Each structure stands twice: as C-alpha cells, then as structure tokens.
Short mmCIF file of C-alpha atoms in Angstrom, two decimals:
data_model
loop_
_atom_site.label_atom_id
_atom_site.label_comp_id
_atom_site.label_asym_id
_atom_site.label_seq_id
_atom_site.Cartn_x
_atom_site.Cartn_y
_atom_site.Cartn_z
CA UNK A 1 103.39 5.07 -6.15
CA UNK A 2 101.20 7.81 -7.73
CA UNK A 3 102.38 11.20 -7.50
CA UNK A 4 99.79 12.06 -5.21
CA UNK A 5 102.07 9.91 -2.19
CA UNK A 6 103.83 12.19 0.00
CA UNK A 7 106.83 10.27 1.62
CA UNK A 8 107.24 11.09 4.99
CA UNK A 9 110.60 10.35 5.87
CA UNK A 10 111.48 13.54 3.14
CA UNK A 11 109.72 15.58 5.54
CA UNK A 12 111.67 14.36 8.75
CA UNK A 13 114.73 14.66 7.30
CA UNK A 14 113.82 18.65 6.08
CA UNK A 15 112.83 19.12 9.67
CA UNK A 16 116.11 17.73 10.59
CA UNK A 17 118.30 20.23 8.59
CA UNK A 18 115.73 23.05 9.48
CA UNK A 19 116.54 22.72 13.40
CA UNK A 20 120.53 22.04 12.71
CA UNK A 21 120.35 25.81 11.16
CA UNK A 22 118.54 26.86 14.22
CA UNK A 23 120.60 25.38 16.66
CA UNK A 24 123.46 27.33 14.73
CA UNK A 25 121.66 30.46 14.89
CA UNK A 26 121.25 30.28 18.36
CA UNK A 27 124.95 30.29 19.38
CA UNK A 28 125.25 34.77 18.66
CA UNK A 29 126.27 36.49 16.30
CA UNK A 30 130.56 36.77 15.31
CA UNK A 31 132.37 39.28 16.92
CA UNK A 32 132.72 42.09 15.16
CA UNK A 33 136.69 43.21 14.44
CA UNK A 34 138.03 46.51 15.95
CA UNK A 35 137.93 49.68 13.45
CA UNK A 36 142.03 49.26 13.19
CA UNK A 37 141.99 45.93 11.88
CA UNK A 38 140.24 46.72 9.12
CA UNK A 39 142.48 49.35 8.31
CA UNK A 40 142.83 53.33 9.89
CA UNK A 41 140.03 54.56 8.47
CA UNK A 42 137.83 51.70 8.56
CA UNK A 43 137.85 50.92 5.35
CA UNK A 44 138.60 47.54 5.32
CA UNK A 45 142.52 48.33 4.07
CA UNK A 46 140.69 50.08 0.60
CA UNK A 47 141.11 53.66 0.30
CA UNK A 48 137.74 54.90 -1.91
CA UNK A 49 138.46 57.23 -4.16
CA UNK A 50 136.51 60.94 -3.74
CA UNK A 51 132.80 60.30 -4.96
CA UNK A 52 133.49 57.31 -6.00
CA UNK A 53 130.20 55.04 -5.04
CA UNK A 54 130.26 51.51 -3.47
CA UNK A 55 128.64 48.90 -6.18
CA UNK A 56 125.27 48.28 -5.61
CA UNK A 57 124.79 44.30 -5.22
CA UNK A 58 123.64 42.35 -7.75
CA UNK A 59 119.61 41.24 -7.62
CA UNK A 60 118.89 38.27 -8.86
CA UNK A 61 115.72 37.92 -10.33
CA UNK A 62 112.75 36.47 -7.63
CA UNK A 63 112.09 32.97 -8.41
CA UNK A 64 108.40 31.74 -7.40
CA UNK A 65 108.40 27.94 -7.70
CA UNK A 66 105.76 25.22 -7.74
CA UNK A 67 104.91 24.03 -4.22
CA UNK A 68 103.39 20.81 -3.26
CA UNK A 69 100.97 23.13 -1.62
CA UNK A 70 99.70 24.67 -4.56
CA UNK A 71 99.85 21.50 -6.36
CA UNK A 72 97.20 20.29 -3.83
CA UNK A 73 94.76 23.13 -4.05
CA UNK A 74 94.86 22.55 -8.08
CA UNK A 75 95.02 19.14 -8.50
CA UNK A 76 91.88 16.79 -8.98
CA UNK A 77 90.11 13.93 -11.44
CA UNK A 78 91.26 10.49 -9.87
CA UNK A 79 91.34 7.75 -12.52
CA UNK A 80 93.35 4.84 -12.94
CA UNK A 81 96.73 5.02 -14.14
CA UNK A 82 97.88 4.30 -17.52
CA UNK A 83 98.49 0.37 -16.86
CA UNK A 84 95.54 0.12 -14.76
CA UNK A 85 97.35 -1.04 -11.51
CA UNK A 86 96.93 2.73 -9.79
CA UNK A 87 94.85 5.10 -9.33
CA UNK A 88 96.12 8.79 -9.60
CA UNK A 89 94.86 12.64 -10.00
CA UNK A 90 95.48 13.59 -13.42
CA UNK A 91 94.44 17.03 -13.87
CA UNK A 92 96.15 20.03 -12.52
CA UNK A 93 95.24 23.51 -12.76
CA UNK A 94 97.83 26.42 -11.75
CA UNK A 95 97.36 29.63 -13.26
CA UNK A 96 97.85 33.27 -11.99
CA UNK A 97 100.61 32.52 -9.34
CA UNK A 98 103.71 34.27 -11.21
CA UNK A 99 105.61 30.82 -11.02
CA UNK A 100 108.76 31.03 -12.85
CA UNK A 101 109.77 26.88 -12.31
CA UNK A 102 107.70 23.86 -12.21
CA UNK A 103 110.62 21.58 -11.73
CA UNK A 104 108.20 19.47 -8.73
CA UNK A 105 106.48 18.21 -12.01
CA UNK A 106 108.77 15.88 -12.73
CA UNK A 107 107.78 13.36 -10.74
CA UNK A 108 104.07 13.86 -11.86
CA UNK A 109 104.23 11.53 -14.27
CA UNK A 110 100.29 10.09 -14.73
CA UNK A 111 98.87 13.92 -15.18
CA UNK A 112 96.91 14.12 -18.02
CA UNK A 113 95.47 17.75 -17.99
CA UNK A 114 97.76 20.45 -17.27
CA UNK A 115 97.18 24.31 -16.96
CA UNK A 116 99.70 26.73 -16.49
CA UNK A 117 98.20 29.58 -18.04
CA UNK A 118 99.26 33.60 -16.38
CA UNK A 119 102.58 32.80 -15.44
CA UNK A 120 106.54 33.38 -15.88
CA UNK A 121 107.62 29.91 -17.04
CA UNK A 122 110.35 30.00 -19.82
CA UNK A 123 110.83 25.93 -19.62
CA UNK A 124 108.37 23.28 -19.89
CA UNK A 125 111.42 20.82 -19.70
CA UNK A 126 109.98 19.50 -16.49
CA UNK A 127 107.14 17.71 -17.91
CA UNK A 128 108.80 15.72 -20.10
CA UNK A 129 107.96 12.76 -18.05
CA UNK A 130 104.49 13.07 -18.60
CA UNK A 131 104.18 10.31 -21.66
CA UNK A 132 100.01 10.14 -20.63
CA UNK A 133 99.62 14.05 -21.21
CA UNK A 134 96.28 14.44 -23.50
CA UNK A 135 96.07 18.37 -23.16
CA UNK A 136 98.55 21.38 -22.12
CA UNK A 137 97.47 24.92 -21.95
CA UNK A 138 100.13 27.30 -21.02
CA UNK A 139 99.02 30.75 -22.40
CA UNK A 140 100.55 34.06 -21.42
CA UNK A 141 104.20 32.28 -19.84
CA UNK A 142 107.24 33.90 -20.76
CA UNK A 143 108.27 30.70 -23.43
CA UNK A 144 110.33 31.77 -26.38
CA UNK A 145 109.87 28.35 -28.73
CA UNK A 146 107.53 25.88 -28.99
CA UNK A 147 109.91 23.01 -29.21
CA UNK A 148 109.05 20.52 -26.26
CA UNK A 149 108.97 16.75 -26.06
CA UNK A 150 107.25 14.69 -27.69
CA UNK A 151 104.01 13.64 -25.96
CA UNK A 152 102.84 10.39 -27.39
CA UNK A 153 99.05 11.30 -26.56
CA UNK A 154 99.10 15.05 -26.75
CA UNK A 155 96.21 16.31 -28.72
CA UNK A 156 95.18 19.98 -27.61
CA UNK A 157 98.29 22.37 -26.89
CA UNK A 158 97.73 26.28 -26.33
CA UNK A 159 100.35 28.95 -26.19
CA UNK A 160 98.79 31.88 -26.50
CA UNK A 161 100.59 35.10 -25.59
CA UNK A 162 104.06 33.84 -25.31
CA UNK A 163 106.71 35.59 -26.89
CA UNK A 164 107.56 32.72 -29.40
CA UNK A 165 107.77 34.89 -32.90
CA UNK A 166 108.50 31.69 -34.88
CA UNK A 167 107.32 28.11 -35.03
CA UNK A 168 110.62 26.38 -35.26
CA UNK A 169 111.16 22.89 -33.93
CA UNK A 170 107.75 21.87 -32.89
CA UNK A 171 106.94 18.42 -33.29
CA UNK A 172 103.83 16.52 -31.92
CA UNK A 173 103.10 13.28 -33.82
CA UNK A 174 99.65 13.29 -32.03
CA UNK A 175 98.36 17.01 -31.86
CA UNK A 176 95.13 17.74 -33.33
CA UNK A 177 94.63 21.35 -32.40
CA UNK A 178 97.28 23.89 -31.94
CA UNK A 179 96.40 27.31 -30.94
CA UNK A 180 99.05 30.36 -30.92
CA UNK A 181 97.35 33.19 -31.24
CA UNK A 182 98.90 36.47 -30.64
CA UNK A 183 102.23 35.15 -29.86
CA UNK A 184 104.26 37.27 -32.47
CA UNK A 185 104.78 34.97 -34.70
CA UNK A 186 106.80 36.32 -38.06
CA UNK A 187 107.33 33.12 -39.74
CA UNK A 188 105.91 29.58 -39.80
CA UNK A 189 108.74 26.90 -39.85
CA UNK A 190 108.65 23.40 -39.30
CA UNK A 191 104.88 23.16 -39.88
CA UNK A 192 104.77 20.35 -42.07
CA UNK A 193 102.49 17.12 -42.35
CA UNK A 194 105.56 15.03 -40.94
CA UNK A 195 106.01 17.26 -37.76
CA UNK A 196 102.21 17.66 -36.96
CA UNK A 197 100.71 14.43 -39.02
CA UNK A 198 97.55 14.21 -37.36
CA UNK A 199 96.89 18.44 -37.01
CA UNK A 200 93.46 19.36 -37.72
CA UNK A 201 92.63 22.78 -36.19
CA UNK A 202 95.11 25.44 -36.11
CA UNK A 203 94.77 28.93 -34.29
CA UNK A 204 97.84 31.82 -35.84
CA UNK A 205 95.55 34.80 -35.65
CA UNK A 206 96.72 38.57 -34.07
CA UNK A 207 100.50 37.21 -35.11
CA UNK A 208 102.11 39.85 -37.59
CA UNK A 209 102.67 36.93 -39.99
CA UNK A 210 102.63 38.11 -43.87
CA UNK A 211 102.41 34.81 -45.89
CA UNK A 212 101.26 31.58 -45.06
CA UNK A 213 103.85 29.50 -47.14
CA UNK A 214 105.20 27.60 -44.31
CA UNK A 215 102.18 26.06 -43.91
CA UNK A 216 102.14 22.62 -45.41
CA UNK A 217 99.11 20.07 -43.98
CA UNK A 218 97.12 17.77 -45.98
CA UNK A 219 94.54 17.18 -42.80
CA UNK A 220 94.11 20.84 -41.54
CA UNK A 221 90.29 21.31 -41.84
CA UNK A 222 89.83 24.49 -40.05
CA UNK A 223 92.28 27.35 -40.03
CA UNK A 224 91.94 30.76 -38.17
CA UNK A 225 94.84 33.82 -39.15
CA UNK A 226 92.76 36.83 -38.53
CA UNK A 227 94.40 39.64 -37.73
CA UNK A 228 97.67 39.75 -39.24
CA UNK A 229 99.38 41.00 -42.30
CA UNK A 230 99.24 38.69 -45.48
CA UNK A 231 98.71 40.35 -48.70
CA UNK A 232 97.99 37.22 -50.50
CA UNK A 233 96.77 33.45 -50.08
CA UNK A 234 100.09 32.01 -51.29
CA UNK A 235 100.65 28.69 -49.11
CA UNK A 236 97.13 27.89 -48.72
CA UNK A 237 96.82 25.61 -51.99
CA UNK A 238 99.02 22.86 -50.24
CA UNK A 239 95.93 22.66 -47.40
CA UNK A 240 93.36 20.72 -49.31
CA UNK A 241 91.59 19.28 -46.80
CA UNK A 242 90.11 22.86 -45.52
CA UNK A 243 86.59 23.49 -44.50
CA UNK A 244 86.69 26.41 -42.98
CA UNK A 245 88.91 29.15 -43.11
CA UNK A 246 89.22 32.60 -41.33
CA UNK A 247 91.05 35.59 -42.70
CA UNK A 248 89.60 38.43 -41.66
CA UNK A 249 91.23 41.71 -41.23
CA UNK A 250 94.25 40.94 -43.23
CA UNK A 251 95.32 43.10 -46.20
CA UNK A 252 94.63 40.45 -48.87
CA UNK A 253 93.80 42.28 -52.27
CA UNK A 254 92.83 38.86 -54.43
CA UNK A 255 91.58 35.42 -53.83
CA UNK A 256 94.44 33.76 -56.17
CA UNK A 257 95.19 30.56 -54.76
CA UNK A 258 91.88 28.97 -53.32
CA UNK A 259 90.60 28.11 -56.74
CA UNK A 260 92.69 24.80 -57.58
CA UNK A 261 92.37 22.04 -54.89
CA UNK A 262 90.13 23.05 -52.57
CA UNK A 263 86.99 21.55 -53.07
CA UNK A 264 86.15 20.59 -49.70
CA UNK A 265 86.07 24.69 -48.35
CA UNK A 266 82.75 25.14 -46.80
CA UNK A 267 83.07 28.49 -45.02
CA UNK A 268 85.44 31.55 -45.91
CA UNK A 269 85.94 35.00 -43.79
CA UNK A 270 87.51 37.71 -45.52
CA UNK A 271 86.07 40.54 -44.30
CA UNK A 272 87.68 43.56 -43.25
CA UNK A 273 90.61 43.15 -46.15
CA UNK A 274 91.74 44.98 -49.45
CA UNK A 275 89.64 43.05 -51.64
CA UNK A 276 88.65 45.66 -54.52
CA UNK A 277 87.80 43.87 -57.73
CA UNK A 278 84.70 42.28 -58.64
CA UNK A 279 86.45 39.87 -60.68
CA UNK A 280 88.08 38.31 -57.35
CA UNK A 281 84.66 36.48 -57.41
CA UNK A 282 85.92 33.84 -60.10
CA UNK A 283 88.11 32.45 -57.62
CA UNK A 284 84.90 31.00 -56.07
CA UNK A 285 83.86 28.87 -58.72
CA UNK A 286 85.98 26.02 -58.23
CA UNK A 287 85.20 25.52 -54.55
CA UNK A 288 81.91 23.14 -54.82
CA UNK A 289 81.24 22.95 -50.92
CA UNK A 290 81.42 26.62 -50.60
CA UNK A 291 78.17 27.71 -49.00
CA UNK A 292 78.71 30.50 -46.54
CA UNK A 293 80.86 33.54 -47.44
CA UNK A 294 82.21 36.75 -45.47
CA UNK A 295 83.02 39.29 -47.27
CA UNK A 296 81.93 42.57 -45.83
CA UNK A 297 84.03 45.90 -45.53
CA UNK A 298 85.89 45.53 -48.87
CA UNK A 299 85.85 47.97 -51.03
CA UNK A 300 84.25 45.02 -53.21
CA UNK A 301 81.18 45.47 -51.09
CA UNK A 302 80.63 48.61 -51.22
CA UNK A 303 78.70 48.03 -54.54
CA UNK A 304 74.79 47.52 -54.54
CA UNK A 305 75.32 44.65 -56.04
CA UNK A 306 78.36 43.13 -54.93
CA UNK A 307 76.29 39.55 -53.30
CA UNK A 308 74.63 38.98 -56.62
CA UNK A 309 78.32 39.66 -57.97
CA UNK A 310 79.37 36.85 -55.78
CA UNK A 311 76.60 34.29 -56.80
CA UNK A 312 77.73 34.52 -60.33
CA UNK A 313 80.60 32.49 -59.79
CA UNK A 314 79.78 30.89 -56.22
CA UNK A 315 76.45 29.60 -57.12
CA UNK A 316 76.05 26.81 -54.24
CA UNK A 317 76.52 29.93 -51.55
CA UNK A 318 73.93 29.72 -49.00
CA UNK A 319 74.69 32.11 -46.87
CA UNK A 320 76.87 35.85 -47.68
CA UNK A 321 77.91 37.92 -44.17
CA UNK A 322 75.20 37.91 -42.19
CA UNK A 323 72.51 37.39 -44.67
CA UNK A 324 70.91 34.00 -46.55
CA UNK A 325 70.89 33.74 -50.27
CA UNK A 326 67.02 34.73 -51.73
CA UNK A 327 65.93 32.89 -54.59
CA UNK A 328 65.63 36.61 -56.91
CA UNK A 329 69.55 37.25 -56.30
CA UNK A 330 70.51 33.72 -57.33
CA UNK A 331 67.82 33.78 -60.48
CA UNK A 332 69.76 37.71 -61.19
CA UNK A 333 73.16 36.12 -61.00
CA UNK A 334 72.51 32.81 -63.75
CA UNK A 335 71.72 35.83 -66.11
CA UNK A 336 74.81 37.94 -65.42
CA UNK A 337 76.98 35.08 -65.65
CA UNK A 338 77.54 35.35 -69.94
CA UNK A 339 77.94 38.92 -69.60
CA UNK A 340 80.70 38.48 -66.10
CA UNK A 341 82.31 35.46 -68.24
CA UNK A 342 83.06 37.41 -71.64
CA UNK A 343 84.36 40.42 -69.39
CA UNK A 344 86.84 38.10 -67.75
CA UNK A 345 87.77 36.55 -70.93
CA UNK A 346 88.49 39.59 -72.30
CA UNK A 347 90.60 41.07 -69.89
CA UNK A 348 92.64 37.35 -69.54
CA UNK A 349 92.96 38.16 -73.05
CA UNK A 350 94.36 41.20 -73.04
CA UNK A 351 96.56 40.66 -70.12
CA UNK A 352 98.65 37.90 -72.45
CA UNK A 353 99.06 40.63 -75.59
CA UNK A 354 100.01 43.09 -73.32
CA UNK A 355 104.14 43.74 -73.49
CA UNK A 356 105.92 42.58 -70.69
CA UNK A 357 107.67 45.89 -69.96
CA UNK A 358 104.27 47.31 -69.62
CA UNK A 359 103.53 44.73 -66.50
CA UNK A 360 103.89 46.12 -63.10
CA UNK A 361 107.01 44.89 -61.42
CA UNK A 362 106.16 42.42 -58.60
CA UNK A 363 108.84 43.36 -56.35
CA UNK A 364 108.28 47.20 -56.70
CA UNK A 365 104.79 46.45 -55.95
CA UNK A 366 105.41 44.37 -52.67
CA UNK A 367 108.14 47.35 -51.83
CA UNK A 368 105.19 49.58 -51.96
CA UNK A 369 102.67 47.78 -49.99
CA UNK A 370 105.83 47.42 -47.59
CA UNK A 371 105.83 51.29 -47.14
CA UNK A 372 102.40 51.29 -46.94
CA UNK A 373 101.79 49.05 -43.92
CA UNK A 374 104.52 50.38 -42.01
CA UNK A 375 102.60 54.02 -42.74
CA UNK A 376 99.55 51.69 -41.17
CA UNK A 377 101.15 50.18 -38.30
CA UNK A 378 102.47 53.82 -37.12
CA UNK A 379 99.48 55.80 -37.72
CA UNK A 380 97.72 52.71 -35.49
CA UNK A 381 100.55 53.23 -32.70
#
C-alpha cells in the first residue's frame, strides 16, 4: 500500500473514542465541595502567605503538527514506486505552516521530493524511512545540525537559514549539491571526500566562517563563500577539481594558495575584498583555464591600470569584472611582463636576506586583523 491509502477502519475507531469522550461529557459537571472542606478560609487547607502570588502555570510551547490534510493539499507527481509494483505521489510540498513535527512522514516512505521550507522543525528524524528521497529542501526550520540519515539517492539538500553554526556529522554518500547559506556556520567539520564522495556544488556563503581548512573535496567544481570573514585562501589547495569559485566580499588580502593545483579554475570572484598589492596578480599564472576574473572594489583596482596588471600574469583571461579583454591591453601586458617579473624577483629576493626578527609576527598580525573586524562588525551593527 502506497502512502497515499487512507485505511478506514483508523477513522472508525477515532470516531469511536471521539463519541466515548462525549458521552462522558454529557453526564455534568462534579460537584463542587463546600467552602469548609477545603479548609476555613477556602483555601484548600494552605494558608498563603501576605503578597505572596499563586504560580502562574506552566505553558508549554504550541505544537503545530503535520496533518493528513495538509499532506493532501501539497502532495502530487504519481509515478511508480521504487520496485515498480505501485504507483505512489512522490513529491510533497509544505512550507509556511509553522509546523513544529512531521512525525505522519514516517509512513511516507516512496516520496521523493520533499519541501519543508518556513517552518519550526528541529528533527528531520521522521523521514528516515524515505530510502527513494532524491531532493530535500528544508530552509529557514529551527534545525541545529545537519546530521540526518543516510539517503541512498539523496542528491540536492538545502538548509538555508537554520541555526546550524557547524557542519559536524553530515554524511551523504550520494549528495551532489549542498547549499547552507546563511546558517551561521563558524567552522566546517566533517566535510571530507569520504563523508560527501560524490559533492560537486557547495553553497557556505553569508556564514561568519574565517578559513576554509575544513574543506577537503577532490570533486567540488563550483564553490560559493561570499559573504563571510576569511582573511586568506588556506584550505582551498586540497579542492583541485574547482572551476568556479566565489569569494566575494570577504576580507582576503592575497591570493596565496590558488597557484599550485588548480589548473582546472575557470572563473574567480573576489571582488569587494582587501586585496591591495599588485603583485597578488602572480598567483594567476599557474591557473591555465582561468578566463574570467572579478576583481573590482580592491584597493588593487583602484589603479588605471590594474586589468593590464592582471593580464601580465593571467594571460588566457577573457573576460575581467564586467568587461572583455581588448587585444591593446593584452599586447601592453606581454611587454610589462620582464619589467613585473624582475620586480617580483627582487622583492622574493630580498624577503629571504631579510633577518628573521625583522619579519612581522604572524600571530600579532592575525590578533590585529581580529581587533579590526570586530571594530567592523560593530560599526555595521
């Protein structure tokens, strides 16, 4: 029987208990005990103390469950069950109804699409049954983790909005795009090739993550983290499969890191970010697929000649923001390239002779841009 059977007898036997209650109900109401048993002053034998207050009774918080009823008006797509023998709906669409338990779920176990999204659900323990389920979107709930079953077939899963702050325990051997955009995340843990083998599009951005170095996937091609803190790309050389990659409005102040092992990056966003040397561009020359860059509102770009800058070292770029590469910036560029070279040479150079009490201390330096982004996060609130 497909989930979409409603068995009847369940009903008689509700209507049963429904009209035992009312038959109770009917008989009137106790009788109500004299003042003087309950003691002189009708308190019930407890004298209360001078304005002392009776305790208010506990409220429990309203619980708003899934009803078959609203699992009718949202339910739809009949196919054939998973060994062919059935047919049953297996797409369901609930959002906006402040449901706090789906525990009527559990029985749904050929549903294939499921949206929850603009609710109060903490659990998603219910669906566990559902081994067919392809996608779950279950954006702005009230779920803390992202640890669930594992679906067999799950590819798409969204959780955008819930409170989850950290990415411990999930596991989804078939997931191929996982979006969890602003869901304050801090951390990344347990985001490994061997917990998400198959993951090929993730979605962190508006989080208030500051490094990426729990991130460890040789298929991710596309990655989106806009919008939150990192100062750095450490963590992005272990994802070598990238093709895209969005980090716009970060603080990042150097493109360290993309230059070894990613030669299959084809599009990279970093506007909107600290970026402030010109010699940042070098990091561009190893990336061979590169062809569009974003790059605007750096300090970088606030030279005249900061695309031309670019094209020294990222000479296949066909595209940088908004604009298309013209033949007379990539002829300039080929000339500039000795003079750019020597200059970095130099300076990589003088960097090694240079005494190491004379180097800036890394850890003072993070403290700093600590104090600074905290004086950024409060002048923003």
């Amino acid at each position: 029987m497909s989930e979409s059977d409603e068995d009847p007898e369940l009903d008689d036997d509700l209507d049963t208990e429904l009209g035992d209650e009312e038959e109770n109900n009917e008989e009137g109401p106790e009788e109500e005990p004299d003042a003087g048993e309950k003691g002189s002053d009708g308190s019930g034998g407890f004298e209360a103390g001078d304005g002392e207050k009776k305790p208010e009774p506990k409220v429990l918080p309203q619980e708003t469950p899934l009803t078959a009823e609203m699992i009718k008006g949202g339910i739809s797509m009949l196919c054939k069950t998973g060994d062919g023998l059935e047919v049953a709906y297996v797409k369901l669409v609930v959002q906006n109804r402040e449901l706090t338990n789906v525990f009527i779920l559990s029985t749904y176990i050929h549903l294939r699409y499921v949206d929850l999204s603009f609710n109060k659900l903490t659990s998603l323990f219910p669906l566990q049954n559902m081994r067919f389920l392809v996608s779950l979107k279950v954006t702005n709930n009230k779920l803390t983790s992202p640890q669930m079953s594992n679906f067999p077939f799950l590819q798409f899963l969204d959780l955008t909005g819930n409170p989850l702050k950290s990415t411990k325990g999930i596991k989804q051997h078939s997931l191929e795009k996982l979006i969890l955009s602003k869901t304050q995340l801090e951390n990344l843990e347990d985001m490994t090739t061997e917990n998400l083998p198959n993951l090929i599009h993730l979605n962190i951005t508006n989080n208030a993550l500051k490094k990426l170095d729990g991130l460890e996937h040789r298929t991710l091609k596309t990655l989106y983290a806009a919008g939150n803190k990192l100062r750095n790309l450490s963590g992005v050389s272990r994802l070598t499969s990238l093709s895209r990659l969005h980090l716009r409005d970060n603080r990042i102040s150097s493109l360290k890191g993309l230059e070894e092992d990613h030669e299959t990056l084809e599009y990279l966003n970093v506007r909107s970010n600290n970026l402030e040397e010109v010699e940042e561009a070098y990091h561009l020359s190893r990336m061979k697929k590169l062809t569009t860059l974003v790059i605007a509102d750096n300090a970088v770009s606030d030279s005249d000649s900061y695309r031309v800058d670019a094209l020294v070292y990222g000479r296949r770029l066909q595209r940088i923001d908004k604009d298309p590469v013209e033949e007379e910036e990539r002829q300039e560029a080929a000339e500039l390239y000795p003079q750019r070279e020597e200059e970095r040479l130099l300076a990589e150079r003088e960097a090694k002779e240079r005494p190491p009490d004379e180097e800036p201390d890394q850890d003072d330096l993070d403290s700093q841009r600590d104090d600074d982004d905290e004086d950024r996060d409060e002048e923003d609130d």
